[in-house]
Short mmCIF file of C-alpha atoms in Angstrom, two decimals:
data_model
loop_
_atom_site.label_atom_id
_atom_site.label_comp_id
_atom_site.label_asym_id
_atom_site.label_seq_id
_atom_site.Cartn_x
_atom_site.Cartn_y
_atom_site.Cartn_z
CA MET A 256 15.69 -34.57 -32.14
CA GLY A 257 17.85 -32.45 -29.88
CA ASN A 258 19.61 -33.49 -26.70
CA PHE A 259 18.99 -36.78 -24.92
CA ASN A 260 15.72 -36.84 -23.00
CA PRO A 261 14.81 -39.56 -20.47
CA MET A 262 11.30 -39.53 -21.95
CA TYR A 263 12.72 -41.39 -24.95
CA ILE A 264 13.56 -44.32 -22.70
CA THR A 265 10.24 -44.40 -20.86
CA PHE A 266 8.32 -44.18 -24.13
CA SER A 267 10.50 -46.96 -25.58
CA VAL A 268 9.95 -49.21 -22.57
CA TYR A 269 6.21 -48.71 -22.86
CA LEU A 270 6.18 -49.52 -26.57
CA ILE A 271 8.33 -52.63 -26.07
CA ALA A 272 5.97 -53.78 -23.30
CA VAL A 273 2.86 -53.59 -25.50
CA LEU A 274 4.66 -55.42 -28.31
CA LEU A 275 5.64 -58.22 -25.93
CA ILE A 276 2.03 -58.46 -24.77
CA GLY A 277 1.00 -58.75 -28.41
CA LEU A 278 3.47 -61.60 -28.86
CA ALA A 279 2.13 -63.40 -25.78
CA ALA A 280 -1.41 -63.01 -27.09
CA TYR A 281 -0.30 -64.49 -30.43
CA PHE A 282 0.53 -67.79 -28.73
CA SER A 283 -2.82 -67.75 -26.88
CA THR A 284 -4.84 -67.24 -30.08
CA ARG A 285 -5.99 -70.62 -31.35
CA ASP A 286 -8.98 -69.76 -33.58
CA PHE A 287 -10.97 -66.86 -35.00
CA ASP A 288 -13.16 -66.68 -31.89
CA ASP A 289 -10.00 -66.02 -29.89
CA TYR A 290 -8.78 -63.44 -32.40
CA ILE A 291 -11.88 -61.24 -32.38
CA LEU A 292 -13.47 -61.95 -28.96
CA GLY A 293 -10.74 -63.59 -26.91
CA GLY A 294 -12.75 -66.81 -26.68
CA ARG A 295 -15.23 -65.04 -24.36
CA SER A 296 -12.74 -65.51 -21.55
CA LEU A 297 -12.17 -62.03 -20.12
CA GLY A 298 -12.46 -61.64 -16.36
CA ALA A 299 -14.02 -58.69 -14.56
CA PHE A 300 -10.90 -56.54 -14.21
CA VAL A 301 -9.70 -56.87 -17.80
CA THR A 302 -13.24 -56.37 -19.14
CA ALA A 303 -13.66 -53.17 -17.13
CA MET A 304 -10.28 -51.68 -17.97
CA SER A 305 -10.46 -52.67 -21.62
CA ALA A 306 -13.93 -51.16 -22.04
CA GLY A 307 -12.76 -47.94 -20.39
CA ALA A 308 -9.50 -47.61 -22.29
CA SER A 309 -11.04 -48.38 -25.68
CA ASP A 310 -13.71 -45.77 -24.98
CA MET A 311 -11.53 -42.88 -23.82
CA SER A 312 -9.19 -41.70 -26.58
CA GLY A 313 -6.71 -38.84 -26.53
CA TRP A 314 -9.71 -36.58 -25.92
CA LEU A 315 -9.59 -37.57 -22.25
CA LEU A 316 -6.07 -36.23 -21.70
CA MET A 317 -5.97 -33.43 -24.25
CA GLY A 318 -9.40 -32.39 -25.51
CA LEU A 319 -11.31 -32.34 -22.21
CA PRO A 320 -8.61 -30.66 -20.06
CA GLY A 321 -8.08 -28.17 -22.89
CA ALA A 322 -11.78 -27.31 -23.07
CA ILE A 323 -12.00 -26.80 -19.30
CA TYR A 324 -8.82 -24.69 -19.30
CA PHE A 325 -10.10 -22.49 -22.13
CA THR A 326 -13.74 -22.07 -21.08
CA GLY A 327 -14.22 -23.29 -17.50
CA LEU A 328 -16.48 -25.75 -15.70
CA SER A 329 -19.39 -25.09 -18.08
CA GLU A 330 -17.65 -27.53 -20.44
CA SER A 331 -18.06 -30.38 -17.94
CA TRP A 332 -21.73 -31.12 -18.74
CA VAL A 333 -20.56 -33.69 -21.26
CA VAL A 334 -18.82 -35.53 -18.39
CA ILE A 335 -22.16 -35.89 -16.59
CA GLY A 336 -23.74 -37.29 -19.74
CA LEU A 337 -20.92 -39.76 -20.33
CA VAL A 338 -21.01 -41.09 -16.76
CA LEU A 339 -24.80 -41.57 -16.85
CA GLY A 340 -24.69 -43.20 -20.29
CA ALA A 341 -21.84 -45.54 -19.40
CA TYR A 342 -23.53 -46.63 -16.16
CA LEU A 343 -26.83 -47.40 -17.90
CA ASN A 344 -24.93 -49.26 -20.63
CA TRP A 345 -23.24 -51.47 -18.03
CA ARG A 346 -26.43 -51.88 -16.05
CA LEU A 347 -28.99 -52.50 -18.78
CA ILE A 348 -27.08 -53.80 -21.80
CA ALA A 349 -23.87 -55.58 -20.78
CA GLY A 350 -25.21 -58.79 -19.21
CA ARG A 351 -28.10 -59.25 -21.61
CA LEU A 352 -25.89 -58.73 -24.66
CA ARG A 353 -23.40 -61.28 -23.32
CA VAL A 354 -26.13 -63.95 -23.02
CA HIS A 355 -28.19 -63.07 -26.11
CA THR A 356 -25.20 -63.11 -28.44
CA GLU A 357 -24.34 -66.58 -27.22
CA TYR A 358 -27.90 -67.76 -27.88
CA CYS A 359 -27.82 -66.11 -31.31
CA ASN A 360 -25.51 -68.68 -32.86
CA ASN A 361 -22.61 -67.51 -30.65
CA ALA A 362 -22.50 -64.21 -32.60
CA MET A 363 -19.08 -62.60 -32.42
CA THR A 364 -19.84 -59.23 -34.03
CA LEU A 365 -22.71 -56.78 -33.74
CA PRO A 366 -23.85 -57.32 -37.38
CA ASP A 367 -23.80 -61.09 -36.84
CA TYR A 368 -25.87 -60.66 -33.67
CA PHE A 369 -28.48 -58.58 -35.53
CA TYR A 370 -28.57 -61.16 -38.33
CA HIS A 371 -29.29 -64.12 -36.05
CA ARG A 372 -31.42 -62.18 -33.56
CA PHE A 373 -34.00 -61.46 -36.28
CA GLY A 374 -34.14 -64.90 -37.86
CA ALA A 375 -31.07 -65.23 -40.13
CA LYS A 376 -33.21 -65.07 -43.29
CA GLY A 377 -31.78 -62.11 -45.13
CA HIS A 378 -28.35 -60.50 -45.24
CA SER A 379 -29.57 -56.91 -45.56
CA ILE A 380 -29.17 -56.05 -41.89
CA LYS A 381 -25.73 -57.63 -41.71
CA VAL A 382 -24.54 -55.77 -44.81
CA LEU A 383 -25.96 -52.43 -43.67
CA SER A 384 -24.60 -52.59 -40.11
CA ALA A 385 -21.18 -53.90 -41.20
CA SER A 386 -20.94 -51.15 -43.84
CA ILE A 387 -21.73 -48.47 -41.25
CA ILE A 388 -19.04 -49.88 -38.95
CA LEU A 389 -16.46 -50.13 -41.71
CA PHE A 390 -17.00 -46.60 -43.01
CA PHE A 391 -17.13 -44.72 -39.74
CA PHE A 392 -14.36 -46.66 -38.01
CA THR A 393 -11.94 -46.37 -40.93
CA VAL A 394 -12.29 -42.59 -40.76
CA TYR A 395 -12.29 -42.70 -36.96
CA SER A 396 -9.05 -44.72 -37.06
CA ALA A 397 -7.50 -42.04 -39.24
CA ALA A 398 -8.26 -39.52 -36.51
CA GLY A 399 -6.46 -41.78 -34.02
CA VAL A 400 -3.42 -41.92 -36.30
CA VAL A 401 -3.45 -38.11 -36.55
CA ALA A 402 -3.70 -37.75 -32.75
CA GLY A 403 -0.75 -40.09 -32.19
CA ALA A 404 1.27 -38.33 -34.88
CA ARG A 405 0.68 -34.91 -33.35
CA LEU A 406 1.74 -36.20 -29.94
CA PHE A 407 5.05 -37.58 -31.27
CA GLN A 408 5.60 -34.50 -33.40
CA SER A 409 5.02 -32.24 -30.41
CA LEU A 410 7.18 -34.13 -27.93
CA PHE A 411 10.07 -35.27 -30.10
CA GLU A 412 10.24 -32.58 -32.76
CA VAL A 413 10.17 -34.91 -35.76
CA SER A 414 8.37 -34.42 -39.07
CA TYR A 415 4.66 -35.20 -39.30
CA THR A 416 5.28 -38.21 -41.55
CA GLN A 417 7.86 -39.68 -39.18
CA ALA A 418 5.58 -39.03 -36.23
CA MET A 419 2.67 -40.73 -38.01
CA TRP A 420 4.66 -43.92 -38.55
CA LEU A 421 6.04 -43.88 -35.00
CA GLY A 422 2.62 -43.34 -33.48
CA ALA A 423 0.78 -45.95 -35.53
CA ALA A 424 3.34 -48.72 -36.02
CA ALA A 425 3.27 -50.23 -32.53
CA THR A 426 -0.54 -50.23 -32.39
CA ILE A 427 -0.83 -51.90 -35.77
CA ILE A 428 1.78 -54.53 -34.92
CA TYR A 429 0.32 -55.73 -31.62
CA THR A 430 -3.24 -55.66 -32.98
CA PHE A 431 -2.10 -57.59 -36.06
CA ILE A 432 -0.32 -60.38 -34.20
CA GLY A 433 -2.35 -60.65 -31.00
CA GLY A 434 -5.91 -59.69 -31.92
CA PHE A 435 -8.52 -59.18 -29.21
CA LEU A 436 -6.45 -60.65 -26.39
CA ALA A 437 -3.54 -58.35 -27.16
CA VAL A 438 -5.85 -55.35 -27.40
CA SER A 439 -7.61 -56.21 -24.13
CA TRP A 440 -4.42 -56.98 -22.19
CA THR A 441 -2.68 -53.84 -23.39
CA ASP A 442 -5.84 -51.85 -22.65
CA THR A 443 -5.45 -52.91 -19.02
CA ILE A 444 -1.96 -51.43 -18.85
CA GLN A 445 -3.06 -48.36 -20.77
CA ALA A 446 -6.06 -47.76 -18.50
CA THR A 447 -3.76 -48.04 -15.47
CA LEU A 448 -1.40 -45.46 -16.96
CA MET A 449 -4.30 -43.13 -17.70
CA ILE A 450 -5.73 -43.16 -14.18
CA PHE A 451 -2.24 -42.80 -12.67
CA ALA A 452 -1.58 -39.72 -14.78
CA LEU A 453 -4.97 -38.11 -14.24
CA VAL A 454 -4.97 -38.57 -10.47
CA LEU A 455 -1.34 -37.61 -9.84
CA THR A 456 -1.12 -34.50 -12.05
CA PRO A 457 -3.87 -32.38 -10.40
CA VAL A 458 -2.53 -33.35 -6.97
CA MET A 459 0.92 -32.09 -7.94
CA VAL A 460 -0.51 -28.82 -9.31
CA TYR A 461 -2.49 -28.30 -6.10
CA LEU A 462 0.55 -28.91 -3.88
CA ASN A 463 2.76 -26.74 -6.07
CA LEU A 464 0.41 -23.78 -5.81
CA GLY A 465 0.21 -24.00 -2.02
CA GLY A 466 -3.37 -25.04 -1.30
CA ALA A 467 -7.05 -24.23 -1.77
CA ASP A 468 -6.88 -20.49 -0.91
CA GLU A 469 -4.07 -19.81 -3.36
CA MET A 470 -5.84 -21.90 -6.01
CA SER A 471 -9.12 -20.03 -5.61
CA ALA A 472 -7.45 -16.62 -5.66
CA ALA A 473 -5.49 -17.49 -8.80
CA ILE A 474 -8.61 -18.68 -10.65
CA GLN A 475 -10.53 -15.55 -9.67
CA ALA A 476 -7.64 -13.36 -10.82
CA ALA A 477 -7.45 -15.22 -14.14
CA ALA A 478 -11.21 -14.86 -14.59
CA GLN A 479 -11.06 -11.10 -14.04
CA ALA A 480 -8.05 -10.71 -16.31
CA ASN A 481 -9.63 -12.73 -19.17
CA GLY A 482 -13.26 -11.67 -18.66
CA LYS A 483 -14.40 -15.27 -18.16
CA PHE A 484 -16.49 -17.16 -15.61
CA TYR A 485 -14.38 -20.26 -15.10
CA SER A 486 -16.20 -21.48 -11.96
CA ASP A 487 -19.75 -21.07 -13.27
CA PHE A 488 -21.30 -24.32 -14.51
CA LEU A 489 -24.08 -22.44 -16.32
CA HIS A 490 -22.30 -19.43 -17.78
CA GLY A 491 -22.58 -19.31 -21.55
CA THR A 492 -24.76 -22.42 -21.66
CA THR A 493 -28.28 -22.82 -23.02
CA VAL A 494 -30.90 -25.49 -22.48
CA VAL A 495 -30.14 -26.86 -25.94
CA GLY A 496 -26.41 -26.79 -25.18
CA ILE A 497 -26.80 -28.70 -21.91
CA ILE A 498 -29.11 -31.28 -23.51
CA SER A 499 -26.63 -31.71 -26.36
CA SER A 500 -23.73 -32.23 -23.95
CA VAL A 501 -25.56 -34.67 -21.68
CA ALA A 502 -26.86 -36.54 -24.77
CA TRP A 503 -23.33 -37.76 -25.49
CA GLY A 504 -24.14 -40.51 -23.00
CA LEU A 505 -26.69 -41.99 -25.41
CA GLY A 506 -23.82 -42.94 -27.70
CA TYR A 507 -22.65 -45.75 -25.45
CA PHE A 508 -25.58 -48.01 -26.37
CA GLY A 509 -24.37 -48.26 -29.97
CA GLN A 510 -20.56 -48.23 -29.88
CA PRO A 511 -19.36 -51.55 -31.40
CA HIS A 512 -15.89 -51.48 -29.79
CA ILE A 513 -17.38 -51.07 -26.29
CA LEU A 514 -20.19 -53.58 -26.81
CA ALA A 515 -17.58 -56.12 -27.97
CA ARG A 516 -16.07 -56.04 -24.46
CA PHE A 517 -19.40 -57.09 -22.98
CA MET A 518 -19.69 -59.91 -25.49
CA ALA A 519 -16.19 -61.14 -24.58
CA ALA A 520 -16.73 -61.41 -20.81
CA ASP A 521 -16.56 -64.90 -19.34
CA SER A 522 -19.89 -64.54 -17.49
CA VAL A 523 -22.68 -62.19 -16.44
CA LYS A 524 -21.35 -62.31 -12.89
CA SER A 525 -18.00 -60.95 -14.14
CA LEU A 526 -19.82 -58.07 -15.78
CA VAL A 527 -21.40 -57.04 -12.46
CA LYS A 528 -17.92 -56.77 -10.94
CA ALA A 529 -16.60 -55.15 -14.09
CA ARG A 530 -19.29 -52.46 -13.89
CA ARG A 531 -18.13 -51.41 -10.42
CA ILE A 532 -14.49 -51.37 -11.44
CA GLY A 533 -15.15 -49.68 -14.78
CA MET A 534 -17.37 -46.93 -13.40
CA SER A 535 -14.92 -46.17 -10.57
CA TRP A 536 -12.11 -45.92 -13.12
CA MET A 537 -14.18 -43.73 -15.42
CA ILE A 538 -15.30 -41.29 -12.71
CA ALA A 539 -11.74 -40.96 -11.40
CA CYS A 540 -10.31 -40.36 -14.89
CA LEU A 541 -12.95 -37.86 -16.01
CA GLY A 542 -12.76 -36.05 -12.67
CA GLY A 543 -8.97 -35.91 -12.95
CA ALA A 544 -9.16 -34.55 -16.50
CA VAL A 545 -11.54 -31.78 -15.40
CA LEU A 546 -9.24 -30.89 -12.49
CA VAL A 547 -6.18 -30.80 -14.75
CA GLY A 548 -7.85 -28.18 -16.92
CA TYR A 549 -9.33 -26.22 -14.00
CA PHE A 550 -6.15 -26.25 -11.92
CA GLY A 551 -4.23 -25.31 -15.05
CA ILE A 552 -6.14 -22.01 -15.07
CA ALA A 553 -4.75 -21.27 -11.62
CA TYR A 554 -1.22 -22.46 -12.37
CA PHE A 555 -0.68 -20.48 -15.55
CA GLY A 556 -2.55 -17.53 -14.07
CA MET A 557 0.03 -17.35 -11.28
CA ARG A 558 2.97 -18.21 -13.54
CA PRO A 559 2.19 -16.83 -17.00
CA GLU A 560 5.83 -17.20 -18.05
CA ASP A 561 5.35 -20.99 -18.05
CA ALA A 562 2.54 -20.72 -20.61
CA VAL A 563 5.22 -20.97 -23.28
CA PHE A 564 5.14 -24.74 -22.72
CA MET A 565 1.64 -24.85 -24.23
CA LYS A 566 2.93 -23.42 -27.51
CA GLY A 567 -0.30 -21.47 -28.00
CA ASP A 568 -2.49 -24.60 -27.91
CA HIS A 569 -4.83 -24.92 -24.91
CA GLU A 570 -5.17 -28.67 -25.53
CA ARG A 571 -1.52 -28.99 -24.46
CA VAL A 572 -2.32 -28.00 -20.88
CA PHE A 573 -1.81 -31.57 -19.58
CA ILE A 574 1.47 -31.95 -21.50
CA ALA A 575 2.70 -28.55 -20.30
CA LEU A 576 1.91 -29.21 -16.62
CA THR A 577 3.52 -32.64 -16.74
CA THR A 578 6.67 -31.32 -18.41
CA ILE A 579 7.01 -28.51 -15.86
CA LEU A 580 6.14 -30.30 -12.61
CA PHE A 581 7.69 -33.74 -12.94
CA ASN A 582 11.15 -35.20 -13.24
CA PRO A 583 11.71 -36.15 -16.92
CA TRP A 584 11.69 -39.85 -16.05
CA ILE A 585 8.29 -39.58 -14.33
CA ALA A 586 7.04 -37.17 -17.00
CA GLY A 587 7.81 -39.79 -19.63
CA VAL A 588 5.68 -42.34 -17.80
CA ILE A 589 2.81 -39.89 -17.37
CA LEU A 590 2.95 -38.64 -20.96
CA SER A 591 2.87 -42.26 -22.10
CA ALA A 592 -0.70 -42.15 -20.83
CA ILE A 593 -1.64 -39.90 -23.76
CA LEU A 594 -0.14 -42.36 -26.20
CA ALA A 595 -1.91 -45.15 -24.29
CA ALA A 596 -5.25 -43.40 -24.70
CA VAL A 597 -4.71 -42.99 -28.43
CA MET A 598 -3.43 -46.54 -28.93
CA SER A 599 -6.17 -48.24 -26.93
CA THR A 600 -8.96 -46.62 -28.95
CA LEU A 601 -7.19 -47.03 -32.30
CA SER A 602 -6.50 -50.73 -31.70
CA ALA A 603 -10.14 -51.36 -30.74
CA GLN A 604 -11.34 -49.61 -33.90
CA LEU A 605 -8.96 -51.53 -36.15
CA LEU A 606 -10.07 -54.83 -34.66
CA VAL A 607 -13.80 -54.06 -35.01
CA CYS A 608 -13.25 -53.14 -38.68
CA SER A 609 -11.26 -56.32 -39.25
CA SER A 610 -14.00 -58.37 -37.58
CA ALA A 611 -16.71 -56.77 -39.72
CA VAL A 612 -14.87 -57.53 -42.97
CA THR A 613 -13.77 -61.05 -42.02
CA GLU A 614 -16.87 -62.35 -40.21
CA ASP A 615 -19.64 -60.44 -41.95
CA PHE A 616 -18.35 -60.20 -45.54
CA TYR A 617 -15.59 -62.77 -46.14
CA LYS A 618 -17.07 -65.63 -44.12
CA GLY A 619 -20.66 -64.48 -44.63
CA PHE A 620 -20.53 -64.33 -48.44
CA LEU A 621 -17.27 -65.65 -49.89
CA ARG A 622 -16.09 -68.51 -47.69
CA PRO A 623 -18.86 -69.71 -45.31
CA ASN A 624 -16.89 -72.89 -44.48
CA ALA A 625 -13.45 -71.32 -44.22
CA PRO A 626 -11.24 -73.03 -41.62
CA GLN A 627 -10.39 -71.16 -38.42
CA LYS A 628 -6.72 -70.63 -39.27
CA GLU A 629 -7.67 -69.04 -42.57
CA LEU A 630 -10.11 -66.68 -40.85
CA VAL A 631 -7.48 -65.64 -38.30
CA TRP A 632 -5.05 -64.69 -41.06
CA ILE A 633 -7.73 -62.91 -43.08
CA GLY A 634 -8.52 -60.99 -39.90
CA ARG A 635 -4.86 -60.03 -39.55
CA LEU A 636 -4.65 -58.94 -43.19
CA MET A 637 -7.79 -56.83 -42.72
CA VAL A 638 -6.13 -55.04 -39.78
CA LEU A 639 -3.31 -54.07 -42.14
CA ALA A 640 -5.72 -53.08 -44.91
CA VAL A 641 -7.85 -50.84 -42.70
CA ALA A 642 -4.76 -49.37 -41.05
CA GLY A 643 -3.29 -48.65 -44.49
CA ILE A 644 -6.42 -46.78 -45.60
CA ALA A 645 -6.51 -44.89 -42.31
CA MET A 646 -2.88 -43.83 -42.73
CA ILE A 647 -3.54 -42.64 -46.28
CA ILE A 648 -6.36 -40.46 -44.96
CA ALA A 649 -4.21 -39.33 -42.04
CA SER A 650 -1.27 -38.39 -44.29
CA ASP A 651 -3.01 -35.06 -44.69
CA PRO A 652 -3.78 -34.02 -41.09
CA ASN A 653 -5.97 -31.19 -42.33
CA SER A 654 -8.04 -33.33 -44.70
CA LYS A 655 -11.72 -32.36 -44.63
CA VAL A 656 -12.74 -36.02 -44.44
CA LEU A 657 -11.59 -36.01 -40.82
CA GLY A 658 -14.50 -33.70 -40.10
CA LEU A 659 -16.75 -36.74 -40.54
CA VAL A 660 -15.38 -38.04 -37.23
CA SER A 661 -17.70 -35.63 -35.45
CA TYR A 662 -20.60 -37.70 -36.77
CA ALA A 663 -19.16 -41.07 -35.77
CA TRP A 664 -20.20 -41.10 -32.11
CA ALA A 665 -23.67 -39.78 -32.98
CA GLY A 666 -23.90 -42.08 -36.00
CA PHE A 667 -23.15 -45.25 -34.04
CA GLY A 668 -25.19 -44.18 -31.03
CA ALA A 669 -28.29 -43.28 -33.01
CA ALA A 670 -28.14 -46.02 -35.67
CA PHE A 671 -27.26 -48.92 -33.37
CA GLY A 672 -28.27 -47.75 -29.89
CA PRO A 673 -32.10 -48.04 -30.16
CA ILE A 674 -31.76 -51.33 -32.08
CA VAL A 675 -29.46 -52.86 -29.46
CA ILE A 676 -31.72 -51.79 -26.59
CA LEU A 677 -34.98 -52.91 -28.22
CA SER A 678 -33.49 -56.20 -29.41
CA LEU A 679 -32.55 -57.06 -25.82
CA VAL A 680 -35.77 -56.04 -24.05
CA TRP A 681 -38.56 -56.53 -26.62
CA LYS A 682 -39.14 -59.93 -28.19
CA ARG A 683 -41.69 -58.52 -30.69
CA MET A 684 -39.07 -56.53 -32.61
CA THR A 685 -38.67 -57.55 -36.27
CA GLU A 686 -35.89 -57.38 -38.83
CA GLN A 687 -37.87 -54.86 -40.88
CA GLY A 688 -38.21 -52.67 -37.81
CA ALA A 689 -34.49 -52.89 -37.07
CA LEU A 690 -33.53 -52.04 -40.66
CA ALA A 691 -35.96 -49.13 -40.88
CA GLY A 692 -34.91 -47.74 -37.51
CA MET A 693 -31.21 -48.01 -38.34
CA LEU A 694 -31.61 -46.26 -41.69
CA ALA A 695 -33.92 -43.55 -40.30
CA ALA A 696 -31.51 -42.76 -37.47
CA ALA A 697 -28.45 -42.63 -39.74
CA VAL A 698 -30.20 -40.33 -42.23
CA THR A 699 -31.41 -38.07 -39.42
CA VAL A 700 -27.91 -37.73 -37.96
CA VAL A 701 -26.39 -36.78 -41.32
CA ALA A 702 -29.20 -34.48 -42.42
CA TRP A 703 -30.09 -32.79 -39.13
CA LYS A 704 -27.78 -29.77 -39.12
CA PRO A 705 -27.68 -29.11 -42.90
CA MET A 706 -31.48 -29.12 -43.06
CA THR A 707 -32.40 -27.47 -39.76
CA GLY A 708 -29.34 -25.43 -38.78
CA SER A 709 -30.18 -26.36 -35.19
CA ALA A 710 -27.49 -26.38 -32.50
CA LEU A 711 -29.04 -29.50 -30.98
CA TYR A 712 -26.62 -32.44 -31.11
CA GLU A 713 -27.54 -34.85 -33.92
CA MET A 714 -27.60 -37.73 -31.45
CA VAL A 715 -30.86 -36.54 -29.87
CA PRO A 716 -33.15 -36.43 -32.93
CA GLY A 717 -31.35 -39.41 -34.50
CA PHE A 718 -31.86 -41.60 -31.43
CA ILE A 719 -35.51 -40.59 -31.01
CA VAL A 720 -36.36 -41.08 -34.70
CA GLY A 721 -34.55 -44.43 -34.80
CA ALA A 722 -36.44 -45.75 -31.78
CA ILE A 723 -39.86 -44.54 -32.97
CA VAL A 724 -39.43 -45.93 -36.50
CA ALA A 725 -38.10 -49.27 -35.22
CA ILE A 726 -41.07 -49.71 -32.90
CA ALA A 727 -43.67 -48.58 -35.45
CA VAL A 728 -42.41 -50.78 -38.28
CA SER A 729 -42.00 -53.78 -35.96
CA LEU A 730 -45.63 -53.45 -34.86
CA ALA A 731 -46.71 -53.17 -38.49
CA THR A 732 -44.85 -56.32 -39.60
CA LYS A 733 -45.18 -59.96 -38.67
CA SER A 734 -42.97 -61.32 -35.92
CA ASN A 735 -41.21 -64.70 -35.97
CA ALA A 736 -42.45 -67.18 -33.35
CA GLU A 737 -39.18 -69.11 -33.39
CA VAL A 738 -37.19 -65.93 -32.84
CA GLU A 739 -39.46 -64.92 -29.95
CA LYS A 740 -39.02 -68.33 -28.34
CA ARG A 741 -35.22 -68.08 -28.53
CA PHE A 742 -35.42 -64.59 -27.08
CA GLU A 743 -37.40 -65.92 -24.11
CA GLN A 744 -34.84 -68.70 -23.57
CA ALA A 745 -31.98 -66.19 -23.61
CA GLU A 746 -33.83 -63.89 -21.21
CA GLU A 747 -34.46 -66.77 -18.80
CA ALA A 748 -30.77 -67.73 -18.97
CA PHE A 749 -29.76 -64.14 -18.28
CA LYS A 750 -32.04 -63.84 -15.24
CA LYS A 751 -30.83 -67.17 -13.87
CA GLU A 752 -27.15 -66.27 -14.31
CA HIS A 753 -27.72 -62.75 -12.97
CA MET A 754 -29.30 -64.09 -9.76
CA GLU A 755 -26.57 -66.67 -9.05
#
């Protein structure tokens, strides 16, 4: 691994810290409700930071800065879509979902919420939604393992297999022992690291280059030299391309790991505060990521000899700038933010998969009266099982199955998003409508590009088809008066708590 590097110590301190948090969470976990939702006890700050950290994976610190560095500001349309989608998710969904899940037999998972929301008479919707979660998140988790492995491999010059175990082990351990509380508490630290890194790094690049005039001149020179239009938001874009980028925001309405944070909040009032904190954090982080990539154009344009630190990979622009500009001790702390981004998303995915298997299959079909201690340990075993499958997939970093990850965000957003929204605002919705809408959206997402060849992001047609089918089938089927009455009670409770 070469000569001693202070980054080894800072990385080690960070990993030890998250393991200790996992241990503390272990002693605070009394039952299965605690293990998968933290006993619905999260305050505003932890809810906001946990939702943000579990949302933003390594893409935030590597993929987005790399795309901006390579292409320019035209790649930032997706940022606009994400900010709009996240805000509407906080504003329209968070509080209602918190109250409605409690009224729906204190549902602790999204499939369980769907099951009780539509009358708890058939298991089809629970099986379908849990299966979608399990499939997509297992593959998604494999991508997180690969991202962590590549980070360790890049920074510490170890083999891919060693890097995979190093990158995944700590995440698996603290998720296994501490469950939702460990994931949420560590997310808070990880989100803090991420915003620290993404605010400080562009500031340091700006100061190092000498100011705005030097920055502008360097970007213009790089644009002329490379024949690119880095500062043009519209260059190379099309209407379809912009719609596809902005449509990423629709995905928030159906992401189980983000929606779980809303369900775990201690009150609707906390979610109002959490929205303000979470959106401020998100805007600062996304803005910082864009600036890292954009300022990187100027830095490496003025100092092309330093481009060797990117090793030919534009997604390493954040790593390269950090390594060059900061003392190794500080660089270790900042680079830990990349690992934090990977770990926070991976841990959330593992826990959602574990919850789906334990709550919706094991308890739902095999052991309906299983004691709480048994469920907690089944949940822990499921974390290991899902992680094991993910690591098998990730053992081949070039495996074609990882290409399915590109469908995951669209798949969840289109299949679950319209159903979540309609279930919270329309009492007339039926189970048949939800099932039909979910299936229609999922099929549309998978079949869209193979059948049409269109460049339009699958999320757009999938979301539209899912919503239309869900509404049409609900209107064509008989509603449940008892379900409608419970919906009205939950809505009244939400409005009362929201106004207090």
